[in-house]
Amino acid sequence: MEYFLLITGFVCMLVGILGSFLPVLPGPPISWVGLLLLYLTKAVPNDYWVLGITLLIAVIVAVLDYVIPAKGTKRFGGSKYGIWGTNIGLVIGLIAPIPLGVIIGPFVGALVGELIHDSQDHKRAVKAATGSFIGFLASTFMKFVVCVIFFGLFIMKVWEFRSSWF
């Protein structure tokens, strides 16, 4: 059972890192599950502080993943139409079977939303859509960093208690 938890936790870590790039998978929460599985083994003593703090970080990052692209749109001069367009475009980009739909969706959604708001100001619409794209990139980078840190914690704990495994 110990090896099953260890291997499943390791797989969760790898899937979490992939999930930081693929919006269909919630990267940080999956990586956190990997940490939890590691701490459920008998080899690694429970540390509720580490699990609690990493859970809080995973939840905050998961929420920010949806907020940052919309804030990027607003920061670059977008209106509420652009923010709604970003969110709708992100959902459609997830569902639509087009390549890179997750990247294209928020950009096109913000662009369409801004053009609905003011069809004459194409320059502002493109600027807001660019803000949406930059927000998406920032969100992806943040998720990747958190997942890599969680993976580092995982490896560190496995290495620290390696005598219990082998």
PDB file of C-alpha atoms in Angstrom:
ATOM      1  CA  MET A   1       0.000   0.000   0.000  1.00  0.00           C
ATOM      2  CA  GLU A   2       2.903   2.328   0.762  1.00  0.00           C
ATOM      3  CA  TYR A   3       4.332   2.027  -2.726  1.00  0.00           C
ATOM      4  CA  PHE A   4       0.900   2.509  -4.266  1.00  0.00           C
ATOM      5  CA  LEU A   5       0.471   5.806  -2.373  1.00  0.00           C
ATOM      6  CA  LEU A   6       4.001   6.885  -3.281  1.00  0.00           C
ATOM      7  CA  ILE A   7       3.607   6.118  -6.979  1.00  0.00           C
ATOM      8  CA  THR A   8       0.112   7.616  -7.157  1.00  0.00           C
ATOM      9  CA  GLY A   9       1.374  10.736  -5.388  1.00  0.00           C
ATOM     10  CA  PHE A  10       4.249  11.010  -7.865  1.00  0.00           C
ATOM     11  CA  VAL A  11       1.836  10.643 -10.792  1.00  0.00           C
ATOM     12  CA  CYS A  12      -0.368  13.362  -9.266  1.00  0.00           C
ATOM     13  CA  MET A  13       2.675  15.610  -9.104  1.00  0.00           C
ATOM     14  CA  LEU A  14       3.451  15.076 -12.788  1.00  0.00           C
ATOM     15  CA  VAL A  15      -0.201  15.533 -13.786  1.00  0.00           C
ATOM     16  CA  GLY A  16      -0.320  18.703 -11.677  1.00  0.00           C
ATOM     17  CA  ILE A  17       2.662  20.147 -13.530  1.00  0.00           C
ATOM     18  CA  LEU A  18       0.972  19.298 -16.839  1.00  0.00           C
ATOM     19  CA  GLY A  19      -2.232  20.829 -15.470  1.00  0.00           C
ATOM     20  CA  SER A  20      -0.465  24.127 -14.985  1.00  0.00           C
ATOM     21  CA  PHE A  21      -0.345  24.354 -18.797  1.00  0.00           C
ATOM     22  CA  LEU A  22      -3.571  22.519 -19.623  1.00  0.00           C
ATOM     23  CA  PRO A  23      -6.491  24.456 -18.164  1.00  0.00           C
ATOM     24  CA  VAL A  24      -8.700  21.376 -18.254  1.00  0.00           C
ATOM     25  CA  LEU A  25      -6.682  20.004 -15.324  1.00  0.00           C
ATOM     26  CA  PRO A  26      -6.450  22.015 -12.102  1.00  0.00           C
ATOM     27  CA  GLY A  27      -2.668  21.784 -11.645  1.00  0.00           C
ATOM     28  CA  PRO A  28      -2.028  23.020  -8.093  1.00  0.00           C
ATOM     29  CA  PRO A  29      -4.924  21.094  -6.485  1.00  0.00           C
ATOM     30  CA  ILE A  30      -3.815  17.871  -8.198  1.00  0.00           C
ATOM     31  CA  SER A  31      -0.243  18.465  -7.039  1.00  0.00           C
ATOM     32  CA  TRP A  32      -1.555  19.035  -3.522  1.00  0.00           C
ATOM     33  CA  VAL A  33      -3.314  15.665  -3.653  1.00  0.00           C
ATOM     34  CA  GLY A  34       0.086  14.185  -4.505  1.00  0.00           C
ATOM     35  CA  LEU A  35       1.525  15.752  -1.352  1.00  0.00           C
ATOM     36  CA  LEU A  36      -1.415  14.465   0.677  1.00  0.00           C
ATOM     37  CA  LEU A  37      -0.875  10.938  -0.619  1.00  0.00           C
ATOM     38  CA  LEU A  38       2.780  11.134   0.363  1.00  0.00           C
ATOM     39  CA  TYR A  39       1.869  12.210   3.886  1.00  0.00           C
ATOM     40  CA  LEU A  40      -0.655   9.371   4.143  1.00  0.00           C
ATOM     41  CA  THR A  41       2.167   6.831   3.918  1.00  0.00           C
ATOM     42  CA  LYS A  42       3.605   5.422   7.113  1.00  0.00           C
ATOM     43  CA  ALA A  43       7.125   6.427   6.089  1.00  0.00           C
ATOM     44  CA  VAL A  44       6.453  10.175   6.202  1.00  0.00           C
ATOM     45  CA  PRO A  45       5.145  11.606   9.492  1.00  0.00           C
ATOM     46  CA  ASN A  46       2.088  13.830   9.239  1.00  0.00           C
ATOM     47  CA  ASP A  47       2.755  17.554   9.163  1.00  0.00           C
ATOM     48  CA  TYR A  48      -0.590  19.323   9.258  1.00  0.00           C
ATOM     49  CA  TRP A  49       1.053  22.734   8.938  1.00  0.00           C
ATOM     50  CA  VAL A  50       2.656  21.867   5.622  1.00  0.00           C
ATOM     51  CA  LEU A  51      -0.538  20.263   4.334  1.00  0.00           C
ATOM     52  CA  GLY A  52      -2.682  23.171   5.524  1.00  0.00           C
ATOM     53  CA  ILE A  53      -0.458  25.893   4.086  1.00  0.00           C
ATOM     54  CA  THR A  54      -0.026  24.102   0.762  1.00  0.00           C
ATOM     55  CA  LEU A  55      -3.796  23.507   0.569  1.00  0.00           C
ATOM     56  CA  LEU A  56      -4.423  27.193   1.158  1.00  0.00           C
ATOM     57  CA  ILE A  57      -1.904  28.095  -1.556  1.00  0.00           C
ATOM     58  CA  ALA A  58      -3.474  25.582  -3.981  1.00  0.00           C
ATOM     59  CA  VAL A  59      -6.968  27.005  -3.391  1.00  0.00           C
ATOM     60  CA  ILE A  60      -5.816  30.618  -3.742  1.00  0.00           C
ATOM     61  CA  VAL A  61      -3.936  29.848  -6.971  1.00  0.00           C
ATOM     62  CA  ALA A  62      -6.943  27.929  -8.350  1.00  0.00           C
ATOM     63  CA  VAL A  63      -9.180  30.953  -7.705  1.00  0.00           C
ATOM     64  CA  LEU A  64      -6.626  33.411  -9.093  1.00  0.00           C
ATOM     65  CA  ASP A  65      -6.390  31.293 -12.230  1.00  0.00           C
ATOM     66  CA  TYR A  66      -9.864  32.523 -13.171  1.00  0.00           C
ATOM     67  CA  VAL A  67      -9.472  36.075 -11.862  1.00  0.00           C
ATOM     68  CA  ILE A  68      -6.105  37.116 -13.370  1.00  0.00           C
ATOM     69  CA  PRO A  69      -7.085  37.016 -17.087  1.00  0.00           C
ATOM     70  CA  ALA A  70     -10.149  39.151 -16.359  1.00  0.00           C
ATOM     71  CA  LYS A  71      -8.065  41.593 -14.313  1.00  0.00           C
ATOM     72  CA  GLY A  72      -5.531  41.757 -17.147  1.00  0.00           C
ATOM     73  CA  THR A  73      -8.328  42.769 -19.482  1.00  0.00           C
ATOM     74  CA  LYS A  74      -9.489  45.489 -17.101  1.00  0.00           C
ATOM     75  CA  ARG A  75      -5.940  46.737 -16.487  1.00  0.00           C
ATOM     76  CA  PHE A  76      -5.418  47.254 -20.208  1.00  0.00           C
ATOM     77  CA  GLY A  77      -8.538  49.383 -20.491  1.00  0.00           C
ATOM     78  CA  GLY A  78     -11.160  46.741 -21.006  1.00  0.00           C
ATOM     79  CA  SER A  79     -14.764  47.178 -19.958  1.00  0.00           C
ATOM     80  CA  LYS A  80     -17.097  44.737 -18.233  1.00  0.00           C
ATOM     81  CA  TYR A  81     -17.966  43.443 -21.687  1.00  0.00           C
ATOM     82  CA  GLY A  82     -14.323  42.556 -22.229  1.00  0.00           C
ATOM     83  CA  ILE A  83     -14.079  40.872 -18.826  1.00  0.00           C
ATOM     84  CA  TRP A  84     -17.203  38.824 -19.510  1.00  0.00           C
ATOM     85  CA  GLY A  85     -15.885  38.063 -22.982  1.00  0.00           C
ATOM     86  CA  THR A  86     -12.628  36.822 -21.464  1.00  0.00           C
ATOM     87  CA  ASN A  87     -14.442  34.459 -19.112  1.00  0.00           C
ATOM     88  CA  ILE A  88     -16.855  33.223 -21.782  1.00  0.00           C
ATOM     89  CA  GLY A  89     -13.985  32.823 -24.253  1.00  0.00           C
ATOM     90  CA  LEU A  90     -12.024  30.788 -21.712  1.00  0.00           C
ATOM     91  CA  VAL A  91     -14.953  28.401 -21.219  1.00  0.00           C
ATOM     92  CA  ILE A  92     -15.582  28.114 -24.958  1.00  0.00           C
ATOM     93  CA  GLY A  93     -11.851  27.643 -25.549  1.00  0.00           C
ATOM     94  CA  LEU A  94     -11.901  24.724 -23.103  1.00  0.00           C
ATOM     95  CA  ILE A  95     -14.886  23.092 -24.773  1.00  0.00           C
ATOM     96  CA  ALA A  96     -14.204  23.875 -28.436  1.00  0.00           C
ATOM     97  CA  PRO A  97     -12.180  21.262 -30.311  1.00  0.00           C
ATOM     98  CA  ILE A  98      -9.826  23.816 -31.839  1.00  0.00           C
ATOM     99  CA  PRO A  99      -6.052  23.762 -31.331  1.00  0.00           C
ATOM    100  CA  LEU A 100      -4.897  26.179 -28.619  1.00  0.00           C
ATOM    101  CA  GLY A 101      -8.524  27.053 -27.853  1.00  0.00           C
ATOM    102  CA  VAL A 102      -7.590  27.888 -24.286  1.00  0.00           C
ATOM    103  CA  ILE A 103      -5.182  30.564 -25.471  1.00  0.00           C
ATOM    104  CA  ILE A 104      -7.273  31.828 -28.356  1.00  0.00           C
ATOM    105  CA  GLY A 105     -10.588  31.764 -26.445  1.00  0.00           C
ATOM    106  CA  PRO A 106      -9.866  34.468 -23.840  1.00  0.00           C
ATOM    107  CA  PHE A 107      -8.230  36.709 -26.430  1.00  0.00           C
ATOM    108  CA  VAL A 108     -11.081  36.418 -28.944  1.00  0.00           C
ATOM    109  CA  GLY A 109     -13.690  36.624 -26.170  1.00  0.00           C
ATOM    110  CA  ALA A 110     -12.252  39.876 -24.842  1.00  0.00           C
ATOM    111  CA  LEU A 111     -11.961  41.238 -28.381  1.00  0.00           C
ATOM    112  CA  VAL A 112     -15.573  40.375 -29.225  1.00  0.00           C
ATOM    113  CA  GLY A 113     -16.803  41.718 -25.871  1.00  0.00           C
ATOM    114  CA  GLU A 114     -15.040  45.017 -26.403  1.00  0.00           C
ATOM    115  CA  LEU A 115     -16.285  45.274 -29.970  1.00  0.00           C
ATOM    116  CA  ILE A 116     -19.853  44.696 -28.716  1.00  0.00           C
ATOM    117  CA  HIS A 117     -19.304  47.469 -26.170  1.00  0.00           C
ATOM    118  CA  ASP A 118     -17.843  49.908 -28.708  1.00  0.00           C
ATOM    119  CA  SER A 119     -17.650  48.680 -32.288  1.00  0.00           C
ATOM    120  CA  GLN A 120     -15.827  51.818 -33.438  1.00  0.00           C
ATOM    121  CA  ASP A 121     -12.761  51.578 -31.175  1.00  0.00           C
ATOM    122  CA  HIS A 122     -10.818  48.630 -32.576  1.00  0.00           C
ATOM    123  CA  LYS A 123      -7.543  49.778 -31.046  1.00  0.00           C
ATOM    124  CA  ARG A 124      -8.914  49.666 -27.492  1.00  0.00           C
ATOM    125  CA  ALA A 125     -10.510  46.275 -28.165  1.00  0.00           C
ATOM    126  CA  VAL A 126      -7.188  44.804 -29.304  1.00  0.00           C
ATOM    127  CA  LYS A 127      -5.434  46.351 -26.305  1.00  0.00           C
ATOM    128  CA  ALA A 128      -7.965  44.792 -23.901  1.00  0.00           C
ATOM    129  CA  ALA A 129      -7.649  41.419 -25.642  1.00  0.00           C
ATOM    130  CA  THR A 130      -3.863  41.656 -25.306  1.00  0.00           C
ATOM    131  CA  GLY A 131      -4.330  42.309 -21.594  1.00  0.00           C
ATOM    132  CA  SER A 132      -6.423  39.172 -21.392  1.00  0.00           C
ATOM    133  CA  PHE A 133      -3.686  37.149 -23.078  1.00  0.00           C
ATOM    134  CA  ILE A 134      -0.987  38.557 -20.785  1.00  0.00           C
ATOM    135  CA  GLY A 135      -3.188  37.752 -17.792  1.00  0.00           C
ATOM    136  CA  PHE A 136      -3.560  34.192 -19.040  1.00  0.00           C
ATOM    137  CA  LEU A 137       0.218  33.832 -19.408  1.00  0.00           C
ATOM    138  CA  ALA A 138       0.789  35.245 -15.910  1.00  0.00           C
ATOM    139  CA  SER A 139      -1.760  32.850 -14.469  1.00  0.00           C
ATOM    140  CA  THR A 140      -0.161  29.873 -16.224  1.00  0.00           C
ATOM    141  CA  PHE A 141       3.299  30.854 -14.984  1.00  0.00           C
ATOM    142  CA  MET A 142       2.002  31.220 -11.416  1.00  0.00           C
ATOM    143  CA  LYS A 143       0.422  27.738 -11.521  1.00  0.00           C
ATOM    144  CA  PHE A 144       3.595  26.232 -12.955  1.00  0.00           C
ATOM    145  CA  VAL A 145       5.776  27.756 -10.220  1.00  0.00           C
ATOM    146  CA  VAL A 146       3.457  26.506  -7.468  1.00  0.00           C
ATOM    147  CA  CYS A 147       3.349  22.986  -8.960  1.00  0.00           C
ATOM    148  CA  VAL A 148       7.133  22.862  -9.255  1.00  0.00           C
ATOM    149  CA  ILE A 149       7.499  23.977  -5.625  1.00  0.00           C
ATOM    150  CA  PHE A 150       5.031  21.281  -4.533  1.00  0.00           C
ATOM    151  CA  PHE A 151       7.013  18.743  -6.579  1.00  0.00           C
ATOM    152  CA  GLY A 152      10.191  19.926  -4.865  1.00  0.00           C
ATOM    153  CA  LEU A 153       8.572  19.390  -1.457  1.00  0.00           C
ATOM    154  CA  PHE A 154       7.492  15.928  -2.557  1.00  0.00           C
ATOM    155  CA  ILE A 155      10.986  14.944  -3.715  1.00  0.00           C
ATOM    156  CA  MET A 156      12.561  16.450  -0.597  1.00  0.00           C
ATOM    157  CA  LYS A 157      10.308  14.390   1.693  1.00  0.00           C
ATOM    158  CA  VAL A 158      10.869  11.198  -0.289  1.00  0.00           C
ATOM    159  CA  TRP A 159      14.635  11.788  -0.116  1.00  0.00           C
ATOM    160  CA  GLU A 160      14.525  12.667   3.590  1.00  0.00           C
ATOM    161  CA  PHE A 161      12.751   9.405   4.441  1.00  0.00           C
ATOM    162  CA  ARG A 162      14.414   7.259   1.766  1.00  0.00           C
ATOM    163  CA  SER A 163      15.618   4.720   4.328  1.00  0.00           C
ATOM    164  CA  SER A 164      11.969   3.904   5.099  1.00  0.00           C
ATOM    165  CA  TRP A 165      11.217   3.118   1.446  1.00  0.00           C
ATOM    166  CA  PHE A 166      14.068   0.831   0.500  1.00  0.00           C
TER     167      PHE A 166
END
